[in-house]
CSV table of C-alpha atoms in Angstrom, one decimal:
chain,number,residue,atom,x,y,z
Y,7,MET,CA,56.3,9.6,17.3
Y,8,ILE,CA,54.4,10.5,20.5
Y,9,GLU,CA,57.7,10.3,22.4
Y,10,SER,CA,59.3,12.9,20.1
Y,11,ILE,CA,56.3,15.2,20.4
Y,12,VAL,CA,56.3,14.9,24.2
Y,13,GLY,CA,60.0,15.4,24.3
Y,14,SER,CA,60.0,18.6,22.2
Y,15,LEU,CA,56.9,20.0,24.0
Y,16,ASN,CA,58.5,19.5,27.4
Y,17,ALA,CA,61.9,20.7,26.1
Y,18,GLY,CA,60.2,23.8,24.7
Y,19,ALA,CA,58.4,24.4,27.9
Y,20,ILE,CA,61.5,25.6,29.7
Y,21,TYR,CA,61.8,28.5,27.2
Y,22,ILE,CA,58.2,29.8,27.6
Y,23,ILE,CA,58.6,31.7,30.8
Y,24,PRO,CA,61.9,33.4,29.9
Y,25,LEU,CA,60.4,34.3,26.5
Y,26,LEU,CA,57.4,35.9,28.2
Y,27,LEU,CA,59.6,37.7,30.7
Y,28,VAL,CA,61.6,39.3,27.8
Y,29,GLY,CA,59.0,39.4,25.1
Y,30,ILE,CA,56.3,41.3,26.8
Y,31,PRO,CA,58.5,44.2,28.1
Y,32,LEU,CA,60.3,44.3,24.7
Y,33,TYR,CA,57.0,44.7,22.8
Y,34,ALA,CA,55.8,47.3,25.3
Y,35,LEU,CA,59.0,49.3,25.3
Y,36,ALA,CA,59.9,49.1,21.6
Y,37,VAL,CA,56.5,49.4,20.0
Y,38,LYS,CA,54.4,51.3,22.5
Y,39,LYS,CA,57.0,53.2,24.5
Y,40,VAL,CA,55.6,52.0,27.8
Y,41,LYS,CA,57.7,52.9,31.0
Y,42,VAL,CA,58.1,49.2,31.7
Y,43,TYR,CA,59.9,49.5,35.0
Y,44,GLU,CA,57.4,51.8,36.6
Y,45,VAL,CA,54.4,49.9,35.2
Y,46,PHE,CA,55.9,46.6,36.4
Y,47,VAL,CA,56.3,47.9,40.0
Y,48,GLU,CA,52.8,49.4,39.9
Y,49,GLY,CA,51.3,46.0,39.0
Y,50,ALA,CA,53.5,44.0,41.4
Y,51,LYS,CA,52.2,46.0,44.3
Y,52,ASP,CA,48.9,44.0,44.1
Y,53,GLY,CA,50.8,40.7,44.7
Y,54,PHE,CA,50.9,41.3,48.5
Y,55,THR,CA,47.3,42.3,49.0
Y,56,ILE,CA,45.9,39.4,47.0
Y,57,ALA,CA,48.1,36.9,48.7
Y,58,VAL,CA,47.1,38.2,52.2
Y,59,ARG,CA,43.4,38.4,51.2
Y,60,ILE,CA,43.2,34.7,50.4
Y,61,ILE,CA,44.6,33.5,53.8
Y,62,PRO,CA,41.3,33.2,55.7
Y,63,TYR,CA,39.7,31.3,52.9
Y,64,LEU,CA,42.6,28.9,52.5
Y,65,VAL,CA,42.8,28.3,56.2
Y,66,ALA,CA,39.1,27.3,56.3
Y,67,ILE,CA,39.3,24.9,53.4
Y,68,LEU,CA,42.7,23.3,54.1
Y,69,VAL,CA,41.9,22.7,57.8
Y,70,ALA,CA,38.6,21.0,56.8
Y,71,VAL,CA,40.4,18.9,54.2
Y,72,GLY,CA,43.2,18.1,56.6
Y,73,MET,CA,40.9,16.9,59.3
Y,74,PHE,CA,38.9,14.9,56.9
Y,75,ARG,CA,42.0,13.1,55.7
Y,76,ALA,CA,43.5,12.6,59.2
Y,77,SER,CA,40.3,11.2,60.7
Y,78,GLY,CA,39.9,8.2,58.5
Y,79,ALA,CA,36.7,9.6,57.0
Y,80,LEU,CA,38.2,9.4,53.6
Y,81,ASP,CA,38.8,5.6,54.1
Y,82,LEU,CA,35.2,5.2,55.2
Y,83,LEU,CA,34.0,7.0,52.1
Y,84,LEU,CA,36.2,4.6,50.1
Y,85,GLY,CA,34.6,1.7,51.7
Y,86,LEU,CA,31.1,3.0,50.8
Y,87,LEU,CA,32.0,3.8,47.2
Y,88,ALA,CA,34.0,0.7,46.4
Y,89,PRO,CA,31.2,-1.7,45.7
Y,90,VAL,CA,29.5,0.7,43.3
Y,91,LEU,CA,32.7,1.6,41.5
Y,92,ASN,CA,33.7,-2.0,41.2
Y,93,LEU,CA,30.5,-2.6,39.3
Y,94,MET,CA,31.6,0.1,36.8
Y,95,GLY,CA,35.0,-1.6,36.3
Y,96,PHE,CA,36.9,1.1,38.3
Y,97,PRO,CA,40.1,-0.4,39.5
Y,98,PRO,CA,40.3,-0.4,43.3
Y,99,GLU,CA,43.9,0.6,43.4
Y,100,ASN,CA,43.0,3.9,41.8
Y,101,LEU,CA,40.1,4.8,44.0
Y,102,PRO,CA,42.0,6.5,46.8
Y,103,LEU,CA,43.7,8.8,44.3
Y,104,ALA,CA,40.4,9.6,42.6
Y,105,LEU,CA,38.9,10.7,45.9
Y,106,MET,CA,42.0,12.6,47.0
Y,107,ARG,CA,42.6,14.5,43.8
Y,108,PRO,CA,40.0,17.3,44.3
Y,109,LEU,CA,40.9,17.6,48.0
Y,110,SER,CA,44.7,17.9,48.2
Y,111,GLY,CA,47.4,18.3,45.7
Y,112,SER,CA,50.2,17.1,47.9
Y,113,GLY,CA,48.1,14.2,49.2
Y,114,SER,CA,47.3,13.0,45.7
Y,115,LEU,CA,50.9,13.3,44.6
Y,116,GLY,CA,51.8,11.2,47.5
Y,117,LEU,CA,49.3,8.5,46.5
Y,118,LEU,CA,50.6,8.6,42.9
Y,119,THR,CA,54.1,8.1,44.2
Y,120,ASP,CA,52.9,5.1,46.1
Y,121,LEU,CA,51.2,3.6,43.0
Y,122,VAL,CA,54.4,4.0,41.0
Y,123,ASN,CA,56.6,2.6,43.8
Y,124,GLU,CA,54.3,-0.3,44.4
Y,125,HIS,CA,53.3,-1.3,40.8
Y,126,GLY,CA,56.1,0.3,38.7
Y,127,ALA,CA,55.8,3.3,36.4
Y,128,ASP,CA,55.0,1.0,33.4
Y,129,SER,CA,52.0,-0.7,35.2
Y,130,MET,CA,48.4,0.1,34.4
Y,131,PRO,CA,47.5,1.4,37.9
Y,132,ALA,CA,50.4,3.9,37.7
Y,133,LYS,CA,49.4,5.1,34.2
Y,134,ILE,CA,45.8,5.5,35.2
Y,135,GLY,CA,46.9,7.3,38.3
Y,136,ALA,CA,49.2,9.7,36.4
Y,137,THR,CA,46.5,10.4,33.9
Y,138,MET,CA,44.1,11.2,36.7
Y,139,PHE,CA,46.6,13.4,38.4
Y,140,GLY,CA,47.5,15.3,35.2
Y,141,SER,CA,43.9,15.7,33.9
Y,142,SER,CA,42.5,17.3,37.1
Y,143,GLU,CA,43.0,20.1,39.5
Y,144,THR,CA,42.7,20.4,43.3
Y,145,THR,CA,39.1,21.7,43.1
Y,146,PHE,CA,38.8,22.8,46.7
Y,147,TYR,CA,42.0,24.7,46.7
Y,148,VAL,CA,41.2,26.5,43.5
Y,149,LEU,CA,37.8,27.3,44.8
Y,150,ALA,CA,39.1,28.8,48.1
Y,151,VAL,CA,41.9,30.8,46.4
Y,152,TYR,CA,40.0,32.2,43.5
Y,153,PHE,CA,36.8,33.1,45.3
Y,154,GLY,CA,38.7,34.1,48.4
Y,155,SER,CA,40.8,36.6,46.5
Y,156,VAL,CA,37.7,38.7,45.7
Y,157,GLY,CA,35.7,38.0,48.8
Y,158,VAL,CA,33.0,35.9,47.2
Y,159,THR,CA,31.4,33.6,49.8
Y,160,ARG,CA,28.4,32.4,47.9
Y,161,SER,CA,29.9,30.2,45.3
Y,162,ARG,CA,26.6,28.9,43.8
Y,163,HIS,CA,27.0,25.9,41.5
Y,164,ALA,CA,30.8,26.1,41.3
Y,165,LEU,CA,31.5,23.2,43.6
Y,166,VAL,CA,28.8,20.8,42.1
Y,167,ALA,CA,30.1,21.6,38.6
Y,168,GLY,CA,33.7,21.2,39.7
Y,169,LEU,CA,33.2,17.9,41.4
Y,170,THR,CA,31.1,16.4,38.7
Y,171,ALA,CA,33.8,17.3,36.2
Y,172,ASP,CA,36.4,15.6,38.6
Y,173,ALA,CA,34.3,12.5,38.7
Y,174,VAL,CA,33.9,12.3,34.9
Y,175,GLY,CA,37.6,13.1,34.5
Y,176,ALA,CA,38.6,10.2,36.9
Y,177,LEU,CA,36.2,7.8,35.1
Y,178,SER,CA,37.4,8.8,31.7
Y,179,ALA,CA,41.0,8.5,32.8
Y,180,VAL,CA,40.3,4.8,33.7
Y,181,TYR,CA,38.4,3.9,30.5
Y,182,ILE,CA,40.7,5.8,28.2
Y,183,CYS,CA,43.8,4.2,29.6
Y,184,LEU,CA,42.3,0.7,29.6
Y,185,LEU,CA,41.2,1.3,25.9
Y,186,LEU,CA,44.3,2.9,24.6
Y,187,LEU,CA,47.3,1.5,26.6
S,15,MET,CA,26.3,25.0,49.7
S,16,LEU,CA,29.8,25.5,50.9
S,17,ASN,CA,28.5,26.2,54.4
S,18,TYR,CA,27.0,22.7,54.6
S,19,ILE,CA,30.0,20.9,52.9
S,20,TRP,CA,32.5,22.8,55.1
S,21,PHE,CA,30.7,22.0,58.3
S,22,GLY,CA,29.9,18.5,57.2
S,23,MET,CA,33.6,17.7,56.6
S,24,ILE,CA,34.6,19.0,60.0
S,25,ALA,CA,31.7,17.3,61.8
S,26,ILE,CA,32.3,13.9,60.0
S,27,SER,CA,36.0,14.2,60.7
S,28,VAL,CA,35.5,14.7,64.4
S,29,VAL,CA,33.0,11.9,64.6
S,30,ALA,CA,35.1,9.5,62.5
S,31,GLY,CA,38.2,10.6,64.4
S,32,ILE,CA,36.6,9.6,67.7
S,33,LEU,CA,35.3,6.3,66.3
S,34,THR,CA,38.7,5.2,64.8
S,35,GLY,CA,40.7,6.6,67.7
S,36,ARG,CA,42.5,9.0,65.6
S,37,ILE,CA,41.1,12.2,67.2
S,38,GLU,CA,44.6,13.4,68.3
S,39,ALA,CA,45.8,13.1,64.7
S,40,VAL,CA,42.7,15.1,63.6
S,41,THR,CA,43.5,18.0,66.0
S,42,ALA,CA,47.2,18.0,65.0
S,43,GLU,CA,46.3,18.1,61.3
S,44,ALA,CA,43.9,21.0,61.8
S,45,ILE,CA,46.5,23.1,63.5
S,46,ASN,CA,49.1,21.9,61.0
S,47,MET,CA,47.0,22.8,58.0
S,48,ALA,CA,46.1,26.2,59.4
S,49,LYS,CA,49.9,26.9,59.4
S,50,THR,CA,50.3,25.4,55.9
S,51,ALA,CA,47.5,27.7,54.5
S,52,VAL,CA,49.4,30.8,55.7
S,53,GLU,CA,52.7,29.5,54.3
S,54,ILE,CA,51.1,28.8,50.9
S,55,SER,CA,49.6,32.3,50.8
S,56,ILE,CA,52.8,34.1,51.9
S,57,GLY,CA,54.8,32.0,49.5
S,58,LEU,CA,52.5,33.2,46.7
S,59,ILE,CA,53.5,36.9,47.3
S,60,GLY,CA,56.7,36.9,45.2
S,61,ILE,CA,55.3,34.9,42.3
S,62,MET,CA,52.1,37.0,42.3
S,63,ALA,CA,54.1,40.2,42.3
S,64,LEU,CA,56.2,39.0,39.4
S,65,TRP,CA,53.3,38.0,37.1
S,66,LEU,CA,51.0,40.8,38.1
S,67,GLY,CA,53.9,43.2,37.2
S,68,ILE,CA,54.4,41.6,33.8
S,69,MET,CA,50.7,41.6,33.2
S,70,LYS,CA,50.4,45.3,33.9
S,71,ILE,CA,53.1,45.8,31.2
S,72,ALA,CA,51.1,43.6,28.8
S,73,GLU,CA,48.0,45.6,29.6
S,74,ALA,CA,49.6,49.0,29.2
S,75,SER,CA,51.0,48.0,25.8
S,76,GLY,CA,47.6,46.8,24.5
S,77,LEU,CA,48.8,43.2,24.1
S,78,ILE,CA,46.0,41.8,26.3
S,79,ARG,CA,43.4,43.5,24.2
S,80,ILE,CA,44.9,42.0,21.0
S,81,ILE,CA,44.8,38.5,22.5
S,82,ALA,CA,41.3,39.0,23.8
S,83,ARG,CA,40.1,40.1,20.4
S,84,GLY,CA,41.6,37.1,18.7
S,85,LEU,CA,39.8,34.6,20.9
S,86,LYS,CA,36.5,36.5,20.9
S,87,PRO,CA,34.5,33.8,19.1
S,88,ILE,CA,35.2,31.3,21.9
S,89,THR,CA,35.0,33.6,24.9
S,90,ILE,CA,31.8,35.3,23.8
S,91,ARG,CA,30.1,31.8,24.1
S,92,LEU,CA,31.6,30.9,27.4
S,93,PHE,CA,31.2,34.3,29.0
S,94,PRO,CA,28.2,35.9,27.4
S,95,ASP,CA,27.8,38.4,30.4
S,96,VAL,CA,31.3,39.9,30.0
S,97,PRO,CA,31.8,42.5,27.3
S,98,ALA,CA,34.2,41.1,24.7
S,99,ASP,CA,36.7,43.9,25.0
S,100,HIS,CA,36.7,43.9,28.8
S,101,PRO,CA,40.2,43.4,30.4
S,102,ALA,CA,38.8,40.4,32.3
S,103,ILE,CA,38.6,38.4,29.0
S,104,GLY,CA,42.3,39.1,28.4
S,105,SER,CA,43.2,37.8,31.8
S,106,ILE,CA,41.0,34.8,31.4
S,107,VAL,CA,42.6,33.9,28.1
S,108,LEU,CA,46.1,34.4,29.5
S,109,ASN,CA,45.3,32.2,32.5
S,110,MET,CA,43.9,29.4,30.3
S,111,SER,CA,47.0,29.6,28.0
S,112,ALA,CA,49.3,29.3,31.1
S,113,ASN,CA,47.3,26.3,32.2
S,114,VAL,CA,47.4,24.7,28.8
S,115,LEU,CA,51.2,25.1,28.7
S,116,GLY,CA,51.5,23.7,32.2
S,117,LEU,CA,52.8,27.0,33.7
S,118,GLY,CA,51.1,26.5,37.1
S,119,ASN,CA,53.1,29.3,38.7
S,120,ALA,CA,51.9,31.9,36.2
S,121,ALA,CA,48.4,30.5,35.9
S,122,THR,CA,47.4,31.4,39.5
S,123,PRO,CA,48.3,35.1,39.5
S,124,LEU,CA,46.7,35.5,36.0
S,125,GLY,CA,43.6,33.7,37.3
S,126,LEU,CA,43.3,35.9,40.4
S,127,LYS,CA,43.7,39.0,38.2
S,128,ALA,CA,40.8,37.7,36.1
S,129,MET,CA,38.6,37.2,39.1
S,130,GLU,CA,39.4,40.7,40.3
S,131,GLU,CA,38.3,42.1,36.9
S,132,LEU,CA,35.2,39.9,36.9
S,133,GLN,CA,34.3,41.2,40.3
S,134,GLU,CA,34.2,44.8,38.9
S,135,LEU,CA,31.2,43.6,36.8
S,136,ASN,CA,29.5,41.9,39.7
S,137,PRO,CA,26.6,43.7,41.2
S,138,LYS,CA,26.5,41.5,44.3
S,139,LYS,CA,30.0,41.4,45.6
S,140,ASN,CA,29.6,38.3,47.9
S,141,THR,CA,27.9,36.2,45.3
S,142,ALA,CA,29.6,34.6,42.3
S,143,THR,CA,28.5,35.6,38.8
S,144,ASN,CA,27.8,33.1,36.0
S,145,ALA,CA,31.1,34.1,34.4
S,146,MET,CA,33.0,33.6,37.6
S,147,VAL,CA,31.6,30.1,38.1
S,148,MET,CA,32.3,29.2,34.4
S,149,PHE,CA,35.9,30.4,34.8
S,150,LEU,CA,36.4,28.5,38.0
S,151,ALA,CA,34.9,25.3,36.7
S,152,ILE,CA,37.2,25.4,33.6
S,153,ASN,CA,40.1,26.0,35.9
S,154,THR,CA,39.3,23.2,38.3
S,155,SER,CA,38.9,20.7,35.4
S,156,SER,CA,42.4,21.6,34.3
S,157,VAL,CA,42.9,22.2,30.6
S,158,GLN,CA,46.4,20.9,30.0
S,159,LEU,CA,48.6,20.0,27.1
S,160,ILE,CA,51.8,19.4,28.8
S,161,VAL,CA,52.1,16.6,31.4
S,162,PRO,CA,53.0,18.3,34.7
S,163,ALA,CA,56.8,18.2,35.5
S,164,THR,CA,56.2,16.4,38.7
S,165,VAL,CA,54.5,13.5,36.9
S,166,VAL,CA,57.3,13.4,34.2
S,167,ALA,CA,59.8,13.1,37.1
S,168,LEU,CA,57.8,10.4,38.7
S,169,MET,CA,56.9,8.3,35.7
S,170,GLY,CA,60.2,8.5,33.8
S,171,VAL,CA,60.0,7.1,30.2
S,172,ALA,CA,56.4,5.9,30.8
S,173,ALA,CA,55.4,9.6,31.0
S,174,SER,CA,55.2,9.8,27.2
S,175,GLN,CA,52.5,7.1,27.2
S,176,ILE,CA,50.2,9.1,29.3
S,177,PHE,CA,50.5,12.2,27.2
S,178,ILE,CA,47.5,11.4,24.9
S,179,THR,CA,45.4,9.8,27.7
S,180,THR,CA,45.8,12.9,29.9
S,181,ILE,CA,44.7,15.3,27.0
S,182,LEU,CA,41.7,13.1,26.3
S,183,ALA,CA,40.7,12.8,30.0
S,184,THR,CA,41.1,16.5,30.7
S,185,THR,CA,39.0,17.2,27.6
S,186,CYS,CA,36.2,15.0,29.0
S,187,SER,CA,36.3,16.8,32.3
S,188,THR,CA,36.4,20.3,30.9
S,189,VAL,CA,33.5,19.6,28.5
S,190,THR,CA,31.6,18.2,31.5
S,191,ALA,CA,32.4,21.3,33.5
S,192,ILE,CA,31.2,23.7,30.9
S,193,ILE,CA,28.0,21.7,30.3
S,194,MET,CA,27.3,21.5,34.1
S,195,VAL,CA,27.8,25.2,34.6
S,196,LYS,CA,25.5,26.1,31.7
S,197,VAL,CA,22.8,23.7,32.9
S,198,LEU,CA,23.0,24.4,36.6
S,199,GLN,CA,23.0,28.2,36.3
S,200,LYS,CA,19.5,28.1,35.1
S,201,THR,CA,18.1,25.8,37.8
S,202,ARG,CA,16.0,27.3,40.6
S,203,ARG,CA,18.5,26.3,43.3
S,204,PHE,CA,21.5,28.1,41.7
S,205,ARG,CA,20.3,30.9,39.5
S,206,LEU,CA,20.9,34.5,40.5
S,207,GLU,CA,17.8,36.0,42.1
S,208,ASP,CA,17.3,38.8,39.6
S,209,GLU,CA,17.0,36.3,36.7
S,210,SER,CA,13.8,34.4,36.3
């Protein structure tokens, strides 16, 4: 049953964007007589300014994350955390992914690929990893891009809240998979 | 906060890089990532323009206001500082819908639009408001109904098994994010100065 729900959801997903692209202008033009072409171009102009505005913030965050990853500091952190997380029943195979997920989207996708190749897609580490990957976002990237786009530098409690949610997400991914699968 | 974490990551990286003998790789990655950051930003221009254009049509036709009004009972609790009929609420709701449906490409432009509109309500432009932090935390905890296409491609048939687990795990993290934001925004360390 779940398979068919997933199948139809993912099959339906390919129609969502085309439907939005045709549906919104259709409603605007037919019901509200909006000059759709002119309004579209007006809105699209902001795309450039916003994209350029986030560059310095993204450089700052991605450089720090890249250095952290390349230096082996992430491995050191893994070594420190491993004993604590082992006590909590956290599978060691999934620890690198859990730490990488908030830092780097491409990095964590790479680790998930490793898990699938090494253990097989049907294995528990791969399923836990995929759940972790799907249930969380690249917190540092989102923070840099979203706050950067409006020039907010004092992010207050956003990072603490985001990282706590990531930690709870990773732990619940483990326990939910072990419980249900 | 970010000042210390940012500097801390760089400082730890340099020290760890020297200790592990990987300092050259650290330098190379710093330069490489600086380049990647620009490529990502420039790559966003086209998608941003497309969705911001469509959004402008949705706004001009009043669609956004209709959607915002429909979800008022939820948004008024999550974002009490934002007037319920403010355009920011419409963008926030659309961004969340795009996330739920797994439309990552559409979610970012909608999210940035929401941030811009939240910034209009912000008296101190360099400091995040409560609404901004809430919006960001919900975004980073990723509300998702559809397993990302990359994961489906990677997992094959097994992808259907992680459908439910992903929804449950993401619900846990989103609820945590909301609670954390609500609790932390009142603490002395994080509250806005004019609130006491």
